[in-house]
mmCIF file of C-alpha atoms in Angstrom:
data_model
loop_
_atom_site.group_PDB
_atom_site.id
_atom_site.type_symbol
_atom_site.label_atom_id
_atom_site.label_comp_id
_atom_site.label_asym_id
_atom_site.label_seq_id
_atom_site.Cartn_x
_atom_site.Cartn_y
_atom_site.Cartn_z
ATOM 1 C CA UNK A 1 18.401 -26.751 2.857
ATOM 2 C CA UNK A 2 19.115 -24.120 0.304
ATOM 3 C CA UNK A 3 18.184 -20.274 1.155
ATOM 4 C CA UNK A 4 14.400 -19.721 0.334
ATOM 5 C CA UNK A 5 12.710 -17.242 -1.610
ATOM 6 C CA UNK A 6 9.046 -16.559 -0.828
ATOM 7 C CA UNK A 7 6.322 -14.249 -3.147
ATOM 8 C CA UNK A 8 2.853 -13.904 -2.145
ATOM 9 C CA UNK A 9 0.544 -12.857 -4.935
ATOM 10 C CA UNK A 10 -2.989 -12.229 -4.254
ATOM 11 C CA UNK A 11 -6.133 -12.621 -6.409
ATOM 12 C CA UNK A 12 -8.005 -9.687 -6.289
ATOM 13 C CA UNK A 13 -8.695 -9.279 -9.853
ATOM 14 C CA UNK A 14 -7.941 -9.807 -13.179
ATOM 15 C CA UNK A 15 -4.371 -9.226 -14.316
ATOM 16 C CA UNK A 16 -3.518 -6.081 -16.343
ATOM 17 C CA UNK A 17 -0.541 -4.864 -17.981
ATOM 18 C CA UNK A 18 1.025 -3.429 -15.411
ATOM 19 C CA UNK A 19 0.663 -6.120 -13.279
ATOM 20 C CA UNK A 20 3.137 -8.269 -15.389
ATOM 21 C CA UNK A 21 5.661 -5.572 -16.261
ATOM 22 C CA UNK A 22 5.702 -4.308 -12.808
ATOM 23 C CA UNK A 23 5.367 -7.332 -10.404
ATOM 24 C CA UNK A 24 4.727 -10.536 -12.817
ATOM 25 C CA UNK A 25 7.538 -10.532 -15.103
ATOM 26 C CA UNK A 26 10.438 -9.000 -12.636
ATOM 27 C CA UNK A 27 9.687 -11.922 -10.123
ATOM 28 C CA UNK A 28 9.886 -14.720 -12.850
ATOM 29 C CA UNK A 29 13.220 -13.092 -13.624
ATOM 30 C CA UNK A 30 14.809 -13.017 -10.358
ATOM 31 C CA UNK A 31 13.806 -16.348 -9.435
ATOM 32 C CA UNK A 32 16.577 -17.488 -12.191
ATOM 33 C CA UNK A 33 19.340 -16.394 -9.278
ATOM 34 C CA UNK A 34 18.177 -18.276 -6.534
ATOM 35 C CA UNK A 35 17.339 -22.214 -6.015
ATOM 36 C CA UNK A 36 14.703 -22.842 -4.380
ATOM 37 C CA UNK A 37 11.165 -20.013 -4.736
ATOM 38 C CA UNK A 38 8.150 -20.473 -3.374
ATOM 39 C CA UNK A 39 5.327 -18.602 -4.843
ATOM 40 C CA UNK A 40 1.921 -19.033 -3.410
ATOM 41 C CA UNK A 41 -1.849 -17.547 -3.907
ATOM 42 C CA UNK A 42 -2.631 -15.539 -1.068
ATOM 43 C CA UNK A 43 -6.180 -16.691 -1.328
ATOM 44 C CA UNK A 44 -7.172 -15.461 2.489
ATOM 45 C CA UNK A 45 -5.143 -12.188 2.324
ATOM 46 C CA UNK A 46 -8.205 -11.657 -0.474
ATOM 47 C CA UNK A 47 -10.854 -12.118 1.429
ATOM 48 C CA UNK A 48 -10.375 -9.075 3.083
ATOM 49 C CA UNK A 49 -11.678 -7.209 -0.014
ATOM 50 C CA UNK A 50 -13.284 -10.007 -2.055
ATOM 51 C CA UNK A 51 -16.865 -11.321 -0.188
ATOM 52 C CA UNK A 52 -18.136 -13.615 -3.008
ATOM 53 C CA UNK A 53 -16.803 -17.514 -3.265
ATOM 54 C CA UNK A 54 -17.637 -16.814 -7.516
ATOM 55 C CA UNK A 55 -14.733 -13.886 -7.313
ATOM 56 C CA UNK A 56 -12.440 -15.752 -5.422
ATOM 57 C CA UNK A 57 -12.292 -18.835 -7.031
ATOM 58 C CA UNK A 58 -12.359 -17.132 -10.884
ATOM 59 C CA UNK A 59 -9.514 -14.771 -9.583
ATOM 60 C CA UNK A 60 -7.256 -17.498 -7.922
ATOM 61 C CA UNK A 61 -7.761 -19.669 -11.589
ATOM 62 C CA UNK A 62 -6.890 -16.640 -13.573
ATOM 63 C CA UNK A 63 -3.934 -16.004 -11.193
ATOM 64 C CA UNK A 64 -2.662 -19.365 -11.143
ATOM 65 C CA UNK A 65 -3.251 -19.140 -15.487
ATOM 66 C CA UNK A 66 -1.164 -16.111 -15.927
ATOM 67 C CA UNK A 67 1.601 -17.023 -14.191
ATOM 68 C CA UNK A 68 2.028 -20.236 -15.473
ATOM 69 C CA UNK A 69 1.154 -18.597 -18.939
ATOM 70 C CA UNK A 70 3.989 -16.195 -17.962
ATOM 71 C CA UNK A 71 6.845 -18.734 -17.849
ATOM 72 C CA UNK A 72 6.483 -19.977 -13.945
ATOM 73 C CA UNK A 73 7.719 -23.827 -13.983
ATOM 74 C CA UNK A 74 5.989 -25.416 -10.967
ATOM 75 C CA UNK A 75 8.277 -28.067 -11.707
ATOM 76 C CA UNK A 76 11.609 -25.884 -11.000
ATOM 77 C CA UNK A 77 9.206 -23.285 -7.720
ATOM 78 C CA UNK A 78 6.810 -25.007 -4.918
ATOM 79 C CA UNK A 79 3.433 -23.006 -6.272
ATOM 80 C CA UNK A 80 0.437 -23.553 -4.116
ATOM 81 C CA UNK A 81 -2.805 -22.093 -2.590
ATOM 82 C CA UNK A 82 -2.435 -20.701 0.352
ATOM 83 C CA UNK A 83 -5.351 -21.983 1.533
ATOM 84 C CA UNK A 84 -4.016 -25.540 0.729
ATOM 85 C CA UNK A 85 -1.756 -25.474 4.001
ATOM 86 C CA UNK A 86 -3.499 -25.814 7.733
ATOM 87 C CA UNK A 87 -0.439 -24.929 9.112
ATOM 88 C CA UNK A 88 -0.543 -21.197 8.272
ATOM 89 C CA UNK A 89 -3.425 -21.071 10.167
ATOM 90 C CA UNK A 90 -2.089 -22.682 13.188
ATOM 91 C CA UNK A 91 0.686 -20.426 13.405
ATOM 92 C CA UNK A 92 -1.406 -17.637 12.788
ATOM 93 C CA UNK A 93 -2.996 -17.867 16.053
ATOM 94 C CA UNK A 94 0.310 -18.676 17.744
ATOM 95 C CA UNK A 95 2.072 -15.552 16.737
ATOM 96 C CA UNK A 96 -1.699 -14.033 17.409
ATOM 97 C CA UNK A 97 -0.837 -14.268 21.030
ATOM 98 C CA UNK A 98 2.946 -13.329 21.513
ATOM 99 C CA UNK A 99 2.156 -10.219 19.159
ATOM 100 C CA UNK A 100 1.628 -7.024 20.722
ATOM 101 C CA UNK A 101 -1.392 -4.759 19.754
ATOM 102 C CA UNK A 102 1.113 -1.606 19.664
ATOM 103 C CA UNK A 103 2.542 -3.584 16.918
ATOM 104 C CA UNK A 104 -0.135 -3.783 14.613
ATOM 105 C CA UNK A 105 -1.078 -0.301 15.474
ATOM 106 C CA UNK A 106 1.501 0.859 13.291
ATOM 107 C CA UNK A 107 1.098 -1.308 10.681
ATOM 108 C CA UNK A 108 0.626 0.932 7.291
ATOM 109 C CA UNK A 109 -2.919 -0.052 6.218
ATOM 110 C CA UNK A 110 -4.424 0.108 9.766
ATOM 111 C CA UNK A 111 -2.961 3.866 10.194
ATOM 112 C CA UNK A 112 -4.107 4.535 6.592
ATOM 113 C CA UNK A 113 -7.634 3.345 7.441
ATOM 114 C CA UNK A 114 -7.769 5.608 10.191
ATOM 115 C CA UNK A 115 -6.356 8.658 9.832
ATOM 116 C CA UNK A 116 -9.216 8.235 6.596
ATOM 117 C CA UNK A 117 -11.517 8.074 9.242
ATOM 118 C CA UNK A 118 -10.192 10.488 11.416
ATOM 119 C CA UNK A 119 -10.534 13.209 8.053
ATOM 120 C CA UNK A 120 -14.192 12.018 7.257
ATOM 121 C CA UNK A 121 -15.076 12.700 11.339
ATOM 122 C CA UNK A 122 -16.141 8.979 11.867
ATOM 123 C CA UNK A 123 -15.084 6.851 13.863
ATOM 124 C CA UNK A 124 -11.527 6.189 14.106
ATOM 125 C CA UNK A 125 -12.193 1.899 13.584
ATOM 126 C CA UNK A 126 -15.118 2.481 11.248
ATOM 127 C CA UNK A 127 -14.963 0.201 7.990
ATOM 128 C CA UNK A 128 -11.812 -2.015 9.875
ATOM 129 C CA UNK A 129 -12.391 -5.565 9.942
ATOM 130 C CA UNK A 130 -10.563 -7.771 11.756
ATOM 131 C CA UNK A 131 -9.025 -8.940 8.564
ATOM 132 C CA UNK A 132 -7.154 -6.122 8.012
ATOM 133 C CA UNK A 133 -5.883 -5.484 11.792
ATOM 134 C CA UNK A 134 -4.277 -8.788 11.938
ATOM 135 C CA UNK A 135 -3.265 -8.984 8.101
ATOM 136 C CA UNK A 136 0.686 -8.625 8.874
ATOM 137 C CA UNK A 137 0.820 -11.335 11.367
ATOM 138 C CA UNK A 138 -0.943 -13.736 8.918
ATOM 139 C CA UNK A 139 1.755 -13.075 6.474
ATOM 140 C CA UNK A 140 4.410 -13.608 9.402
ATOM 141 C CA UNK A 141 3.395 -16.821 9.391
ATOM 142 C CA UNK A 142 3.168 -17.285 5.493
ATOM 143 C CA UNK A 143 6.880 -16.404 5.776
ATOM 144 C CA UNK A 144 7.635 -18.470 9.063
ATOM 145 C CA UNK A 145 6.635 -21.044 8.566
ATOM 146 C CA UNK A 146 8.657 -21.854 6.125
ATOM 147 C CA UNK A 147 11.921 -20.549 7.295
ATOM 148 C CA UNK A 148 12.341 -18.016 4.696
ATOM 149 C CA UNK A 149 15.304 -16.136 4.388
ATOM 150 C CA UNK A 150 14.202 -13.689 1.582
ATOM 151 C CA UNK A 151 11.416 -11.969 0.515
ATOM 152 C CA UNK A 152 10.887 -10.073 -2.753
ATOM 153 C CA UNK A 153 8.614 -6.892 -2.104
ATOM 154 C CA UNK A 154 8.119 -3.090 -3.139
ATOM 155 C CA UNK A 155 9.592 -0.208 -0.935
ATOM 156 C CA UNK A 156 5.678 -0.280 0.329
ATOM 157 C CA UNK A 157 5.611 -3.310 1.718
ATOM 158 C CA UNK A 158 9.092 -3.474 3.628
ATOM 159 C CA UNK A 159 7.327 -2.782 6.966
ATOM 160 C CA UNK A 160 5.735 -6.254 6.512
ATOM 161 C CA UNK A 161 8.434 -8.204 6.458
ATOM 162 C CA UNK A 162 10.234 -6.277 9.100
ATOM 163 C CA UNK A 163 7.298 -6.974 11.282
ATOM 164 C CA UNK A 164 7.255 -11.007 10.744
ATOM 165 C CA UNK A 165 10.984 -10.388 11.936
ATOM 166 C CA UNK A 166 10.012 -8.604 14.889
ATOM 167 C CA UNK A 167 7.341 -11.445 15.864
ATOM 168 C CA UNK A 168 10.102 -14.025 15.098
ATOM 169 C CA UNK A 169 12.083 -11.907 17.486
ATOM 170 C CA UNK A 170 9.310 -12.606 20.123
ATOM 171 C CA UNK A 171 8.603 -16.134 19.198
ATOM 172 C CA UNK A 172 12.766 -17.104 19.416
ATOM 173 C CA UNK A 173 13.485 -15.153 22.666
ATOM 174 C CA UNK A 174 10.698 -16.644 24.341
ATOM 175 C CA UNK A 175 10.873 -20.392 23.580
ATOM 176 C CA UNK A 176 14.154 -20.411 21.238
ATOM 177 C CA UNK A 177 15.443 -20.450 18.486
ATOM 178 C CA UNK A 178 13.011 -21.701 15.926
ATOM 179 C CA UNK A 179 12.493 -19.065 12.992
ATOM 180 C CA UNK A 180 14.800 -17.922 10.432
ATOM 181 C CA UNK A 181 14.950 -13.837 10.858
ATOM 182 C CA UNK A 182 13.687 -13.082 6.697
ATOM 183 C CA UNK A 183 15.093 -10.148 4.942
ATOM 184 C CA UNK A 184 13.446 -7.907 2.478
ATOM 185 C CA UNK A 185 14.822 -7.814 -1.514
ATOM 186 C CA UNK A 186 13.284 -4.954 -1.876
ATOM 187 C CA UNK A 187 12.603 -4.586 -5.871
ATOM 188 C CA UNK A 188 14.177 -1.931 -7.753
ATOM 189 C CA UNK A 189 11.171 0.616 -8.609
ATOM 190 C CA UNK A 190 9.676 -0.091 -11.815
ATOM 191 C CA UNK A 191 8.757 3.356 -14.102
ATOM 192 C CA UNK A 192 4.894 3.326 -13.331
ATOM 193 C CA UNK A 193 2.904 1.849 -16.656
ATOM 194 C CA UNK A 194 0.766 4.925 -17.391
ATOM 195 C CA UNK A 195 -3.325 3.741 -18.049
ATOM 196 C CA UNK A 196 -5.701 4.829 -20.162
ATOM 197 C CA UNK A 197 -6.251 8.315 -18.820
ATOM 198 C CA UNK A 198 -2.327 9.104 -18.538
ATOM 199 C CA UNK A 199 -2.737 7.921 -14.753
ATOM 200 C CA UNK A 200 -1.480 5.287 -13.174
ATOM 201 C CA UNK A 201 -2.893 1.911 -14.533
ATOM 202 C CA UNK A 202 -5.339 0.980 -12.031
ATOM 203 C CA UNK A 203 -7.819 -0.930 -11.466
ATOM 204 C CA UNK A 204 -9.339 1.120 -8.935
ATOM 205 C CA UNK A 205 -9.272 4.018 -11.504
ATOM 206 C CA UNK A 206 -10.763 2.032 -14.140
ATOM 207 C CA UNK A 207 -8.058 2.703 -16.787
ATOM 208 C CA UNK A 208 -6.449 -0.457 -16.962
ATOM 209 C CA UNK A 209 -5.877 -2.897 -19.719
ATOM 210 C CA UNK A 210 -6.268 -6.592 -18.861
ATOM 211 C CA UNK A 211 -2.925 -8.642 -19.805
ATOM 212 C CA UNK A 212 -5.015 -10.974 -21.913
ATOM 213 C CA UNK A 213 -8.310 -9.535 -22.885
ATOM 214 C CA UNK A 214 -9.546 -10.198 -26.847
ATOM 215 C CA UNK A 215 -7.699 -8.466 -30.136
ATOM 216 C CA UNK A 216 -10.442 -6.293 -30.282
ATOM 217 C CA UNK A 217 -11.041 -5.152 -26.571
ATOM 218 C CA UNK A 218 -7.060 -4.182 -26.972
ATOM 219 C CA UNK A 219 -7.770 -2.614 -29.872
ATOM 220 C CA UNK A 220 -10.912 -0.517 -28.410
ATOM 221 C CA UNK A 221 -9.221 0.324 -25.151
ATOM 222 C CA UNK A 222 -6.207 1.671 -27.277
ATOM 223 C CA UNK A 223 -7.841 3.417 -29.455
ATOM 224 C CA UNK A 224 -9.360 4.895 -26.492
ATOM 225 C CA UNK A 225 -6.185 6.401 -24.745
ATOM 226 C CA UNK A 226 -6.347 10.212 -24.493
ATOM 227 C CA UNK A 227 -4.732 12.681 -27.259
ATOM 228 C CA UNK A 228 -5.013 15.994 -28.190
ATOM 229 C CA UNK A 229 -6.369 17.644 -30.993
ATOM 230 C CA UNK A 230 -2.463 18.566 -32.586
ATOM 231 C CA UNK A 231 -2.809 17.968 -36.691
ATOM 232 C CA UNK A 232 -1.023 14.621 -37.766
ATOM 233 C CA UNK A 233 1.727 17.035 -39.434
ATOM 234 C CA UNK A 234 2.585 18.371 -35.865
ATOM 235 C CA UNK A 235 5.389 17.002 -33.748
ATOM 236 C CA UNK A 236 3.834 14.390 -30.699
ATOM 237 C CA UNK A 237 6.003 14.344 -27.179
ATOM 238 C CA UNK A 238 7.844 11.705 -26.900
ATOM 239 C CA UNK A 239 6.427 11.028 -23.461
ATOM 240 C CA UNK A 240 3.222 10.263 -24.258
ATOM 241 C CA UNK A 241 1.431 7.694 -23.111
ATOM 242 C CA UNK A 242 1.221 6.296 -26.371
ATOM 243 C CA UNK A 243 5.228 5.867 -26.145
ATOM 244 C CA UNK A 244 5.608 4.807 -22.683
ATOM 245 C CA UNK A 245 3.471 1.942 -23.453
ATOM 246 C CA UNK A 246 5.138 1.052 -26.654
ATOM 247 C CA UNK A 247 8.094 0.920 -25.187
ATOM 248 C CA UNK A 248 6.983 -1.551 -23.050
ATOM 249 C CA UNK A 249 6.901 -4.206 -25.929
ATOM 250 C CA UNK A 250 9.248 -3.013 -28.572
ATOM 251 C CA UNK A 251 12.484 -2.967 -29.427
ATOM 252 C CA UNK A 252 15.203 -0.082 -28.447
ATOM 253 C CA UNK A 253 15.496 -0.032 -32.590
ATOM 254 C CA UNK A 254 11.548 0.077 -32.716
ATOM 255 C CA UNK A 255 11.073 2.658 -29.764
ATOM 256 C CA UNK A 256 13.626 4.671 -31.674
ATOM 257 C CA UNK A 257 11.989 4.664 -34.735
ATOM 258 C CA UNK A 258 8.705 5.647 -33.328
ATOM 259 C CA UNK A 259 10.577 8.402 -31.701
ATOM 260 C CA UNK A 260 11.571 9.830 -34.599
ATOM 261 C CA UNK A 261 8.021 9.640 -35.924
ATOM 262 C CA UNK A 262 6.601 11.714 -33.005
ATOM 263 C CA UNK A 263 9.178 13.893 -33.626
ATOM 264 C CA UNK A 264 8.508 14.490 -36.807
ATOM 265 C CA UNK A 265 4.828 14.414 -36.611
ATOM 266 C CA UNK A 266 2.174 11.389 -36.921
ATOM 267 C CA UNK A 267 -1.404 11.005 -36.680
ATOM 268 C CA UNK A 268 -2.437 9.744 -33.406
ATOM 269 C CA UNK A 269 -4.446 7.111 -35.092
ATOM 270 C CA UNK A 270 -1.354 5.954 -36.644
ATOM 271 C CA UNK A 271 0.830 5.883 -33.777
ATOM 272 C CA UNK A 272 -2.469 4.076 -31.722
ATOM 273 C CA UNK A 273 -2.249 1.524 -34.807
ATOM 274 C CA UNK A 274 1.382 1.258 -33.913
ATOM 275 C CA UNK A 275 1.286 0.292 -30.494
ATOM 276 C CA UNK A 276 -2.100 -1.449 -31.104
ATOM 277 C CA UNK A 277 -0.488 -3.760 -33.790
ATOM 278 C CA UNK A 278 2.945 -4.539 -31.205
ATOM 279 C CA UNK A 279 1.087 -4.854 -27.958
ATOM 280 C CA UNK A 280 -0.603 -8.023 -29.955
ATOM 281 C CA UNK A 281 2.256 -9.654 -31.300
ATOM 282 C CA UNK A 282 3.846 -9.405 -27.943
ATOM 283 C CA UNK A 283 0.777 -10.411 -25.957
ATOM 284 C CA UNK A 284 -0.690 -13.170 -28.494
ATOM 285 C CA UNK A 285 1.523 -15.968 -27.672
ATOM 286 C CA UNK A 286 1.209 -15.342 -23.740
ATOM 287 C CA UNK A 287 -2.657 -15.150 -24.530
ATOM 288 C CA UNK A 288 -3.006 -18.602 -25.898
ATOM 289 C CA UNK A 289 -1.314 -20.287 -23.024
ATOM 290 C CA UNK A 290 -2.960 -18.559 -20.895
ATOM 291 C CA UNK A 291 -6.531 -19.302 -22.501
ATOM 292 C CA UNK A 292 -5.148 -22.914 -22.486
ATOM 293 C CA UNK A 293 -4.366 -23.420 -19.064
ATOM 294 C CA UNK A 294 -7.096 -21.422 -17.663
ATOM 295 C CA UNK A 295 -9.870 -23.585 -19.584
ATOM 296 C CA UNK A 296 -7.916 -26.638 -18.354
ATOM 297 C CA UNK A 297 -8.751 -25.994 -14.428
ATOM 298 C CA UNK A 298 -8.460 -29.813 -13.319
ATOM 299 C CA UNK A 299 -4.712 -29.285 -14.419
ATOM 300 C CA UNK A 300 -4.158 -26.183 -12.468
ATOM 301 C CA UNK A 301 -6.047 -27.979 -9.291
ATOM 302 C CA UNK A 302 -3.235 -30.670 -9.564
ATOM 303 C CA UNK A 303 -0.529 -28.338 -10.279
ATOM 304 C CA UNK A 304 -1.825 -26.350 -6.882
ATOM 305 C CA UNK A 305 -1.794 -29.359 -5.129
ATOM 306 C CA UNK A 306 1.452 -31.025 -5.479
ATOM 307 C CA UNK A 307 2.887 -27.548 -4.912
ATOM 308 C CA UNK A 308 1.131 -27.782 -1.488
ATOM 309 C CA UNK A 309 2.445 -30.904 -0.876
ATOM 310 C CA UNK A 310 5.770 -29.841 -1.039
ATOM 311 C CA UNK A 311 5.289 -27.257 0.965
ATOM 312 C CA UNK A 312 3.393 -28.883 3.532
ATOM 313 C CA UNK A 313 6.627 -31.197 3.663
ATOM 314 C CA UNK A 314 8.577 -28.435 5.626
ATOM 315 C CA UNK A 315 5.537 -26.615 7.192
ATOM 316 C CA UNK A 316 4.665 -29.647 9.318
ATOM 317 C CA UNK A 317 8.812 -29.908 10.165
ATOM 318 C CA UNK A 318 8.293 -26.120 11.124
ATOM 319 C CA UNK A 319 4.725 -26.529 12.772
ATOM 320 C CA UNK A 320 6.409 -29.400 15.224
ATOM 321 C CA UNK A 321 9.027 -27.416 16.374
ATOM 322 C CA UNK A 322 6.941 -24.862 17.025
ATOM 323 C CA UNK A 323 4.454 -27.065 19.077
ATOM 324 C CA UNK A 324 7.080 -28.789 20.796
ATOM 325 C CA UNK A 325 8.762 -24.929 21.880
ATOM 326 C CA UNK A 326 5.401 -23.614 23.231
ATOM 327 C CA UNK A 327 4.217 -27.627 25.242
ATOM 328 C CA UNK A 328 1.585 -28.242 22.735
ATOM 329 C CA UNK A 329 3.238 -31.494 20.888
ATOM 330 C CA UNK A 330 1.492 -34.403 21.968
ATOM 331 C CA UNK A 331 3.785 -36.920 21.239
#
């Protein structure tokens, strides 16, 4: 079998703009070098923040929409629901038991949750769910179980897959060789898509703008961005958010122009009308796909499921072996 490529993307909101510039659109393009991706909705990773079946099942539609609005061919990538294949929760409790606690006590989000704790005088477990203790051995088996031998991630996220290589570590030195060790591509940083407020775009800060809202939310929620009170005669920086975002769907000949403008001096409702008026010819044609396929949800449900049937192909291969290693195969 060729070398597998594995992406997790989890539906815990609606997709912004940074989303696809930062995560969406760099993962579409480096699945072009390799044969054989696997991108999959990490439905259950969600529900450790999401606690309404309404959310979750809107999210994972518009998740599945954008990225096959976005240029993902499920008939070129296996793309499925995580929740679609049993045998990532099977292995989950496997690995459950060969992990060591010590292990997941140094897992990022745990020690981030409690050193929280720890500075608001609470209790050091206060607020952590189960959910979130055992999250990296849940996406061990995500990656496991199907012999993965890359996975694309930021710098933040390293320690995850370096922990699903220590619990393959376990797993193959107690019963054998079984699971592929995976290795990180860790993606090259992407400059950080500034949001309304000259922050980062967030939705947690409540400055982002959502990849395929209306013409005239985009237009509101740029007109919005923050300025100054400079006189349209006076020059603009050209780092302003205005131009960090334009630059995000223009030309090297536009951006230059634009430049030039700031430099010289423009009105910010001009340059606003600028980026407004790019920002929707870049986003229009990605917005009607996307408001086609999400309103077509039988189609995605089909799409989702002969992605997990594929993938279920090798998971029950993997799942087997597994069984068969640790005396549970009954035949």
């Amino acid at each position: 079998m060729k070398e597998i490529v594995l992406t997790g993307i989890k539906p815990t909101g609606t997709p912004h703009i940074a989303n696809y510039f930062g995560a969406i659109k760099p993962a579409l393009e480096m699945a072009e070098k390799f044969d054989n991706n696997f991108y999959f909705i990490a439905d259950y990773h969600a529900l450790n923040t999401i606690k309404s079946a309404e959310e979750l099942k809107k999210h994972t539609y518009e998740v599945a929409a954008t990225w096959l609005a976005c240029g993902l061919d499920p008939k070129k990538v296996v793309f499925y629901r995580q929740s679609d294949i049993p045998e990532v929760f099977e292995l989950n409790w496997i690995l459950c038991n060969l992990t060591p606690k010590g292990l997941m006590n140094r897992a990022h989000a745990y020690k981030a949750m409690v050193q929280k704790n720890e500075e608001e005088g609470v209790d050091s477990d206060a607020g952590v769910n189960m959910g979130l203790y055992n999250y990296p051995i849940l996406m061990a088996a995500d990656i496991l179980l199907f012999n993965t031998n890359y996975v694309p991630v930021g710098q933040d996220q390293k320690q995850h897959v370096e922990i699903a290589k220590e619990i393959a570590r376990y797993f193959n030195n107690k019963y054998g060789e079984v699971f592929t060790y995976p290795k990180e591509i860790i993606r090259d940083e992407v400059k950080t898509v500034p949001g309304l407020d000259g922050r980062k775009m967030s939705k947690s800060y409540g400055n982002a703008i959502e990849l395929f809202c209306e013409p005239s939310v985009l237009k509101k929620k740029i007109f919005s961005i923050v300025t100054d009170s400079s006189l349209p005669t006076d020059p603009k920086p050209t780092d302003h958010m205005i131009m960090e975002l334009y630059k995000l769907f223009a030309s090297a000949e536009e951006v230059k122009e634009l430049e030039n403008k700031f430099k010289a001096g423009i009105g910010w409702g001009e340059a606003k009308k600028i980026l407004f008026e790019k920002s929707n010819e870049y986003l229009t044609p990605l917005r009607d796909k996307y408001n086609e396929i999400y309103e077509n949800k039988e189609k995605i449900d089909e799409i989702l499921k002969s992605g997990a049937e594929r993938a279920r192909s090798i998971a029950k291969q993997t799942l087997k072996k597994v069984r068969i290693a640790i005396g549970a195969d009954r035949e």
